[in-house]
Short mmCIF file of C-alpha atoms and ligand atoms in Angstrom, two decimals:
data_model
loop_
_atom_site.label_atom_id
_atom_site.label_comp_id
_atom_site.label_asym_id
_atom_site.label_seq_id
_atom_site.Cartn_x
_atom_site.Cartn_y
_atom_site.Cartn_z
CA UNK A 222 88.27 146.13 116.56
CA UNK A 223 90.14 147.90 119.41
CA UNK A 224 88.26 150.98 120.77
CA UNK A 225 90.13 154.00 120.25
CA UNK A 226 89.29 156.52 123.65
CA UNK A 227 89.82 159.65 122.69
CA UNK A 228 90.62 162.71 124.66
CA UNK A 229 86.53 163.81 124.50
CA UNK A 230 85.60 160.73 125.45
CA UNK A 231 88.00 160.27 128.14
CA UNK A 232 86.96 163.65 129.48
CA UNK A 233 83.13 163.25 129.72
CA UNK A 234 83.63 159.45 130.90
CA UNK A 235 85.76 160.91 133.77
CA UNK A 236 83.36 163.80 134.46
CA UNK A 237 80.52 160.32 134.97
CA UNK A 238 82.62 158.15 137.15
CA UNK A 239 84.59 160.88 139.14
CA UNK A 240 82.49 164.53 138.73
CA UNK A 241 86.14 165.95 138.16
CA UNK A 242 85.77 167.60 135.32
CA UNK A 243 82.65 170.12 134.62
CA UNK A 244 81.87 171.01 131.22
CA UNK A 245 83.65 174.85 131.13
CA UNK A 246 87.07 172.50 132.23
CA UNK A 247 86.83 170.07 129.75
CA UNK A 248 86.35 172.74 127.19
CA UNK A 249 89.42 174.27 129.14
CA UNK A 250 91.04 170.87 128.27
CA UNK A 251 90.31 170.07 125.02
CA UNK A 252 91.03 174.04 123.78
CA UNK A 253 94.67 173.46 125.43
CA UNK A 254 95.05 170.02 123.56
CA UNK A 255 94.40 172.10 120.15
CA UNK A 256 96.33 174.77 120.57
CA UNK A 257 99.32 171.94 121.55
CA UNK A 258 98.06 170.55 117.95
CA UNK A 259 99.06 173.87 116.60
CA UNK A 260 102.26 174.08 117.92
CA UNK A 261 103.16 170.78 117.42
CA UNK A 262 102.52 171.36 113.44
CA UNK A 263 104.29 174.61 113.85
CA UNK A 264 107.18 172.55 114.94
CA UNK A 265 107.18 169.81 112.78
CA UNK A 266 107.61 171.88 110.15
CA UNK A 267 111.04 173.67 111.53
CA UNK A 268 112.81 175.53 109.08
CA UNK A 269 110.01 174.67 106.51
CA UNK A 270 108.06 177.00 108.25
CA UNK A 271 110.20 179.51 109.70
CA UNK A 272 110.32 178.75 113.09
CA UNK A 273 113.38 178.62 114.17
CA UNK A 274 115.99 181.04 115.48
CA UNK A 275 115.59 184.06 118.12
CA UNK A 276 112.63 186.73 118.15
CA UNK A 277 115.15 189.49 119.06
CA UNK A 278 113.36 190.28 122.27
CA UNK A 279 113.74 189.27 126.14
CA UNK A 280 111.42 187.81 128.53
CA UNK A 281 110.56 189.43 132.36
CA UNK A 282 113.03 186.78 133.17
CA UNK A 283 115.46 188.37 130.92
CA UNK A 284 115.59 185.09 129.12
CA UNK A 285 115.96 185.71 125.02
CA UNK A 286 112.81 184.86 123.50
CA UNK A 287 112.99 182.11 120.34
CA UNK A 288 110.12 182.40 117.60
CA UNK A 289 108.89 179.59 118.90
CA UNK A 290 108.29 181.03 122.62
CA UNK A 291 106.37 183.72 121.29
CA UNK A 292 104.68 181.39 118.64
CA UNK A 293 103.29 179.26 121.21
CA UNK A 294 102.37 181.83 123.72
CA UNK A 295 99.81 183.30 121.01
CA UNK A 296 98.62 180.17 119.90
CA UNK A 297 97.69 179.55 123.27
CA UNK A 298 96.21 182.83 123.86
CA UNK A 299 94.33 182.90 121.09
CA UNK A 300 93.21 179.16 121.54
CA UNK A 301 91.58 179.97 125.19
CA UNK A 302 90.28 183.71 125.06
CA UNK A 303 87.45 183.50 122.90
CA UNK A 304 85.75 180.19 124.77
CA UNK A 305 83.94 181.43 128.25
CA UNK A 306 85.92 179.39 130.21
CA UNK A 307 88.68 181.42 131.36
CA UNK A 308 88.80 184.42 133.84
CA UNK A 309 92.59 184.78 132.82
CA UNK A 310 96.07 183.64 131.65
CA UNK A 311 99.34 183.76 132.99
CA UNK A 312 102.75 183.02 131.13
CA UNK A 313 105.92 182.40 131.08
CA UNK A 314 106.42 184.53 128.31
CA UNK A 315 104.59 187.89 129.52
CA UNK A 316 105.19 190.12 132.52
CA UNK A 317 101.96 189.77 133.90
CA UNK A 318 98.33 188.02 133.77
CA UNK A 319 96.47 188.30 130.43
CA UNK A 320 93.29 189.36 131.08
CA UNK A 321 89.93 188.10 128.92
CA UNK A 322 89.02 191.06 126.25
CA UNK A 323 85.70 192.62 127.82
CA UNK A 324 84.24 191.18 124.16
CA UNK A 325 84.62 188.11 125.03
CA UNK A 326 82.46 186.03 128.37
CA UNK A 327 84.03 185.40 130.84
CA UNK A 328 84.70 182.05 132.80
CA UNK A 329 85.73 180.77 136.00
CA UNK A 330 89.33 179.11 135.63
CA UNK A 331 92.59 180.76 135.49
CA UNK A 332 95.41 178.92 132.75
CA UNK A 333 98.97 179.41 133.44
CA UNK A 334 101.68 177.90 130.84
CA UNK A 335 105.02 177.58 129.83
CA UNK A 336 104.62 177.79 126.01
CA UNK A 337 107.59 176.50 124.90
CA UNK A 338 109.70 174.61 127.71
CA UNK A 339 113.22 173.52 126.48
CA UNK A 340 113.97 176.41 124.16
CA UNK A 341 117.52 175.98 123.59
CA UNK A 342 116.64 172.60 121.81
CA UNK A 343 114.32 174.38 119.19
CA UNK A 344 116.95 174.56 116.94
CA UNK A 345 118.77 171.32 117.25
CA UNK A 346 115.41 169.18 116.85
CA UNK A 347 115.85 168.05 120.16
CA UNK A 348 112.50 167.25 122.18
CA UNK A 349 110.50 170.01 123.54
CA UNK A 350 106.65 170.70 124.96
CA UNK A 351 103.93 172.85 126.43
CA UNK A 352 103.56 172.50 130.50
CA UNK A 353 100.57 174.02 131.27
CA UNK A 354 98.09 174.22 134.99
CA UNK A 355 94.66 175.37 135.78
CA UNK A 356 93.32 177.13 139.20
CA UNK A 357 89.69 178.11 140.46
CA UNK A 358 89.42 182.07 140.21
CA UNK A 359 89.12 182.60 143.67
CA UNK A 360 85.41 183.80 144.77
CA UNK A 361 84.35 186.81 146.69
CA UNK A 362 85.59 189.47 144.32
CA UNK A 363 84.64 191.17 140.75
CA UNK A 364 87.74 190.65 137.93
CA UNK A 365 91.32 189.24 138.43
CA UNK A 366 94.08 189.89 140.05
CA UNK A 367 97.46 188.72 140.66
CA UNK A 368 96.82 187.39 143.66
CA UNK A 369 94.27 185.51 142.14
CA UNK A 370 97.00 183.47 141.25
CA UNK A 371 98.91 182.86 143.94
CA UNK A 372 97.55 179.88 144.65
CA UNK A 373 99.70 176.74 146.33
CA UNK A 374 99.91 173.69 143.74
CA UNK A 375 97.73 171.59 145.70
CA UNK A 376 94.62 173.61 144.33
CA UNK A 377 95.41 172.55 140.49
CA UNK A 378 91.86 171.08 139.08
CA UNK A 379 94.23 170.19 136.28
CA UNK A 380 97.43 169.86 135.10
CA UNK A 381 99.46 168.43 132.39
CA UNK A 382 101.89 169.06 129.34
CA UNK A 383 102.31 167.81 125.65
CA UNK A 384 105.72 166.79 124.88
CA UNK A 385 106.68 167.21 120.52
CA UNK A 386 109.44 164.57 120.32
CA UNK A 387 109.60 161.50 118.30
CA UNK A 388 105.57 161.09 118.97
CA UNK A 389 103.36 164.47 120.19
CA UNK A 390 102.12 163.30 123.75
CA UNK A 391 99.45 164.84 125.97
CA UNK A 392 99.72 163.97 129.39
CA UNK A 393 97.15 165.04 131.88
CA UNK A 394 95.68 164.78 135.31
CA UNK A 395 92.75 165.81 136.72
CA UNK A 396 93.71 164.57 140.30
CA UNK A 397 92.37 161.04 139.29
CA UNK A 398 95.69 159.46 138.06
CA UNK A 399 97.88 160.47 135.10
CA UNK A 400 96.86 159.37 131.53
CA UNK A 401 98.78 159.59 128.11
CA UNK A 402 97.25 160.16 124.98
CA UNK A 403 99.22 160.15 121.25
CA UNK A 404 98.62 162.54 118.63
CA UNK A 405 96.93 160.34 115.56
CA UNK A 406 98.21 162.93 112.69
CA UNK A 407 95.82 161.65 110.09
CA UNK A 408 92.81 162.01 112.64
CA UNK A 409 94.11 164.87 113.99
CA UNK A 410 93.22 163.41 117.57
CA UNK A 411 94.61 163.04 120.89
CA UNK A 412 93.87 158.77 121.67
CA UNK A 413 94.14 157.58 125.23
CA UNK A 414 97.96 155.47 125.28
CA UNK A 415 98.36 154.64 128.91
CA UNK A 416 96.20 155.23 131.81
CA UNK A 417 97.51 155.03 135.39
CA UNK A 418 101.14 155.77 134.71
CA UNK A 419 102.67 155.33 137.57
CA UNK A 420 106.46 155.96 138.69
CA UNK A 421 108.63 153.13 140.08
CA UNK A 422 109.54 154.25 143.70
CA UNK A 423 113.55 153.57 143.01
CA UNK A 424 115.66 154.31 140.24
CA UNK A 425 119.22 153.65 138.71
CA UNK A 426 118.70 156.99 136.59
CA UNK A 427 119.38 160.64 137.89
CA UNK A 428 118.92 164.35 135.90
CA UNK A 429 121.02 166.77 136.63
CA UNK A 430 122.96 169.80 134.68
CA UNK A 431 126.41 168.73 135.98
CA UNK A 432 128.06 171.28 135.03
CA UNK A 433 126.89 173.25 137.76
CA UNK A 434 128.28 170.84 140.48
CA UNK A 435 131.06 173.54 141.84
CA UNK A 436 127.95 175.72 142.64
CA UNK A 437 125.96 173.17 144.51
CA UNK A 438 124.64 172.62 148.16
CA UNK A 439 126.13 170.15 149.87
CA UNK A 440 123.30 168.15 150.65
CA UNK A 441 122.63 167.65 146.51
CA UNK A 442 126.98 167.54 145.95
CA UNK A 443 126.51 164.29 148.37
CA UNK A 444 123.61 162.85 146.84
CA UNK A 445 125.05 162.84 143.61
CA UNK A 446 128.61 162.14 145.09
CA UNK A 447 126.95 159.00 146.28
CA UNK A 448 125.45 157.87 142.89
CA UNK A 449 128.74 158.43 141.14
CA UNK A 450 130.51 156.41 143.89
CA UNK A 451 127.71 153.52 142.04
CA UNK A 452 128.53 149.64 143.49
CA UNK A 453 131.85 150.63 145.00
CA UNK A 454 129.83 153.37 147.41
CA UNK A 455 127.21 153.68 149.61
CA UNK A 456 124.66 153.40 147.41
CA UNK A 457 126.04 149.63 146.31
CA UNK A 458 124.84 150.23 142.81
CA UNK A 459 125.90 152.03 139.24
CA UNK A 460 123.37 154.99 138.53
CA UNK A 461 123.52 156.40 135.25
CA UNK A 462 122.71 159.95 134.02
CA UNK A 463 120.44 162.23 131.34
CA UNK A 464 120.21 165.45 130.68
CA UNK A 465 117.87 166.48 127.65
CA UNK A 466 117.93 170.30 129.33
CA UNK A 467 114.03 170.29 128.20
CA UNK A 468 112.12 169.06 131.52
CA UNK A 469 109.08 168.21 129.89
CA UNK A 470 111.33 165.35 128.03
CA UNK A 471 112.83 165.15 131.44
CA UNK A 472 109.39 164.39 133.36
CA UNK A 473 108.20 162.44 130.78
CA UNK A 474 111.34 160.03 130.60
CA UNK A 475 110.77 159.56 134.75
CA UNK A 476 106.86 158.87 134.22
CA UNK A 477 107.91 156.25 131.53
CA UNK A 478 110.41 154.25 133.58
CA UNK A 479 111.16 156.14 136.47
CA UNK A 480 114.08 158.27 137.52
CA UNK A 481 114.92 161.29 139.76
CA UNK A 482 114.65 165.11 138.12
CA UNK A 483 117.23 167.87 140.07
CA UNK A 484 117.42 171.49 139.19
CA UNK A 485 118.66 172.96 142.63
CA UNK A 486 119.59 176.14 144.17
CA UNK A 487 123.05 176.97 143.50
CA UNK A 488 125.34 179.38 144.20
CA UNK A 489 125.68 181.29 140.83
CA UNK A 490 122.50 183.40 141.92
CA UNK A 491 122.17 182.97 145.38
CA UNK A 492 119.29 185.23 145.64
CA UNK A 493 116.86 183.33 143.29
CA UNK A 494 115.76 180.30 144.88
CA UNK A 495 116.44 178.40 142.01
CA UNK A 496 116.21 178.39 137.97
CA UNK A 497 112.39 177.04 137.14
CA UNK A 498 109.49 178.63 138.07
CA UNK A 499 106.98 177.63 140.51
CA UNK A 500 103.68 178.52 138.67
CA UNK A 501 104.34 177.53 134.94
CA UNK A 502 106.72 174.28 135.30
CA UNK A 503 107.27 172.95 138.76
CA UNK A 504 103.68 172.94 140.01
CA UNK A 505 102.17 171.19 137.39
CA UNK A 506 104.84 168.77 136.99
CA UNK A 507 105.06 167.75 140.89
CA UNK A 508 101.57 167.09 140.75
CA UNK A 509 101.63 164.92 137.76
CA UNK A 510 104.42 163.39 139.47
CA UNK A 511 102.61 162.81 142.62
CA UNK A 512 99.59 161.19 140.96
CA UNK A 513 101.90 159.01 139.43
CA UNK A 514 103.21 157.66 142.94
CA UNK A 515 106.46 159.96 142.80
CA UNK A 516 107.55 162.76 145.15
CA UNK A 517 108.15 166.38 144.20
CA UNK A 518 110.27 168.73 146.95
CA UNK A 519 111.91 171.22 146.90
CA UNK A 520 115.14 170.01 148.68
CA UNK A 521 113.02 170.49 152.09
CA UNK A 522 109.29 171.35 151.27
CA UNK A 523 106.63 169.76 149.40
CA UNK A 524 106.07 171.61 146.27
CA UNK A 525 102.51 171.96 146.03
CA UNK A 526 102.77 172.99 149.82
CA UNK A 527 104.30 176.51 148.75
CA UNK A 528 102.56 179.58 148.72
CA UNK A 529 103.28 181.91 145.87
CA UNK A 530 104.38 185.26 146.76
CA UNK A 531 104.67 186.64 143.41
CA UNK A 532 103.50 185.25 139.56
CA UNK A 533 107.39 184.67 138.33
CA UNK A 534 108.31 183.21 141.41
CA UNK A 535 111.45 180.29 140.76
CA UNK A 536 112.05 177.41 143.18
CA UNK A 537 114.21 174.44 143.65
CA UNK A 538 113.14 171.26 142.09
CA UNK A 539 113.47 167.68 143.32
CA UNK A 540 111.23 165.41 141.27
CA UNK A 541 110.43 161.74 140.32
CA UNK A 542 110.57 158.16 142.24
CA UNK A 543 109.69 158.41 145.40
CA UNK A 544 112.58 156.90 147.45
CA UNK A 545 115.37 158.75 145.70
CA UNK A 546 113.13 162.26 146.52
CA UNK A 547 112.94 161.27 150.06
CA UNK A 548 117.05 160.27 150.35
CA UNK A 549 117.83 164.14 149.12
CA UNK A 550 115.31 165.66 151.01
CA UNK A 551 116.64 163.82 154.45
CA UNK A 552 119.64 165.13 153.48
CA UNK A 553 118.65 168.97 153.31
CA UNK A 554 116.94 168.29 156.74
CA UNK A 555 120.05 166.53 157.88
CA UNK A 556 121.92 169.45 157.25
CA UNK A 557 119.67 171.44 159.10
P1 AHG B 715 112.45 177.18 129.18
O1 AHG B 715 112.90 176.70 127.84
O2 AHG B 715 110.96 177.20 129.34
O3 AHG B 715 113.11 178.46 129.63
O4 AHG B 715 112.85 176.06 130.26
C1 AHG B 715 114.14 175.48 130.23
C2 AHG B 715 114.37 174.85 131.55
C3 AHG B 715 113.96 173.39 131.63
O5 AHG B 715 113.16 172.92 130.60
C4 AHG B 715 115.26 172.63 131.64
O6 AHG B 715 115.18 171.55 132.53
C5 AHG B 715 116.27 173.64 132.09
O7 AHG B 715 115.75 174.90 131.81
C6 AHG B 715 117.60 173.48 131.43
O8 AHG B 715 118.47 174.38 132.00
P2 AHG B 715 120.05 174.38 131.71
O9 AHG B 715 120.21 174.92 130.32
O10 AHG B 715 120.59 175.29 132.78
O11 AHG B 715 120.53 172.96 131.83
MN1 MN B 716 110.41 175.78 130.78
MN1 MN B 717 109.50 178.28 128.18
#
């Protein structure tokens, strides 16, 4: 009989060979992979279970909050803020950090999440998931702040998401590689799927919300000029295109086989450096992507290079095979 790894075991085998993951994270770890159980179940059962539709309220973003958003969010809080290992939480989904009820011990890691990425497919049973990251509280000072937060993406200890589509998939990294697991419903586990995942450095496949393309930069209205231009351009060969507007399906499509990601700047709100946000969705994702052999900019910048200035803070995103990432970022630079 095949062995069957399962997230626990994966975890404290890691913790042996690498010394990546002390016990507080892994209970970090394994806490987040229940609470994705939870929501996962909670979306399975859709209408069944009176999920769907709008909560009737608005985020700090001033993004309308689904059920579902709000759902998740508690699940999560509740999952994490009971166990010791947590000084704090940030969301998507609140105006600021959630601190640990004084009841309660406190622990040393800060968890940051988007509960619910891809809301606008809740209700057409499209995929959607749970992006989440995890930060040292920084030492030297009683409680948590903000700033505490305001960490650059290169400190992650961890990182991953769990994506409810067809199968429920975790997908992690600890800065050792990027591993898959697959919810086993009748176990009620998380089983190790693929270890290593790794990105192909070129791709015939790009993301991108098209519709926006009158707003655009140059540099990104060339890039994808170029791809559409396929064998008869510069490029010499036919891309072609996807758009599941969820980017956890998004990310997870480009770890699978490779691709390039692109939510840009554009001109429609000039002043907000783009639409996702820095802390709760692109961090965690270019570093999965990066362990996976891929690149993650942000048109000029390394992702995990930029330091925070504020806990909502949006950026640009340019994610997934390597090559492709490099070709649009040379042409931001280009541009000067
Ligand atoms: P969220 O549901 O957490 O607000 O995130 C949605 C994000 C991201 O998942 C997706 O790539 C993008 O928004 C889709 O945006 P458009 O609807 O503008 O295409
Ligand atoms: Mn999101
Ligand atoms: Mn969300």
């Amino acid at each position: 009989m095949t062995t069957r790894v399962s997230l626990t075991r994966y975890l404290v085998e890691k913790e042996r060979t690498t010394g990546h993951i002390p016990a507080q994270l892994r209970l970090l770890l394994e806490v987040v992979a229940r609470a994705c159980k939870g929501i996962s179940h909670a979306v399975n059962k859709g209408a069944l279970g009176g999920v769907l539709g709008t909560a009737g309220s608005e985020n700090v973003q001033g993004e309308v909050q689904k059920k579902l958003d709000i759902i998740s969010n508690d699940v999560l809080i509740e999952a994490n803020e009971w166990g010791g290992h947590l000084a704090a939480l940030a969301s998507e989904e609140m105006d600021s950090i959630h601190l640990i009820p004084s009841r309660y011990p406190q622990g040393e890691y800060l968890l940051l999440f988007d509960p619910l990425d891809g809301s606008s497919n809740i209700d057409v049973n499209v995929s959607i998931g749970t992006i989440f990251s995890v930060l040292k509280k920084p030492e030297g000072h009683p409680g948590v702040q903000e700033a505490d937060f305001l960490q650059p993406g290169s400190q992650q200890v961890a990182a991953g998401y769990c994506v409810y589509g067809p199968q429920t998939t975790l997908v992690l990294t600890v800065g050792d590689g990027v591993a898959a697991f697959t919810l086993d419903r009748e176990q009620g586990s998380f089983v190790l799927t693929q270890e290593d995942i790794r990105i192909p450095e070129d791709t015939k496949e790009f993301a991108i919300n098209m519709s926006n393309q009158r707003h655009w930069d140059t540099p990104v209205r060339r890039y994808i000029d170029e791809c559409l231009q396929g064998k008869d351009g510069p490029r010499g060969k036919d891309f072609s295109m996807r758009w599941i507007a969820s980017m956890v399906a998004d990310v997870h499509r480009i770890l699978t086989r490779g691709g390039i990601f692109l939510y840009p700047w554009d001109k429609r709100e000039p002043e907000k450096p783009g639409k996702l946000r820095l802390l709760y969705e692109a961090n965690p994702m270019a570093w999965l992507v990066e362990q996976a052999g891929g690149a993650a900019t942000n048109g000029r910048e390394r992702i995990l290079g930029i330091q925070p200035s504020k806990l909502h803070e949006r950026v640009s995103v340019v994610l997934g095979s390597k090559n492709e990432v490099e070709r649009v970022t040379q042409y931001h630079t280009a541009q000067g």
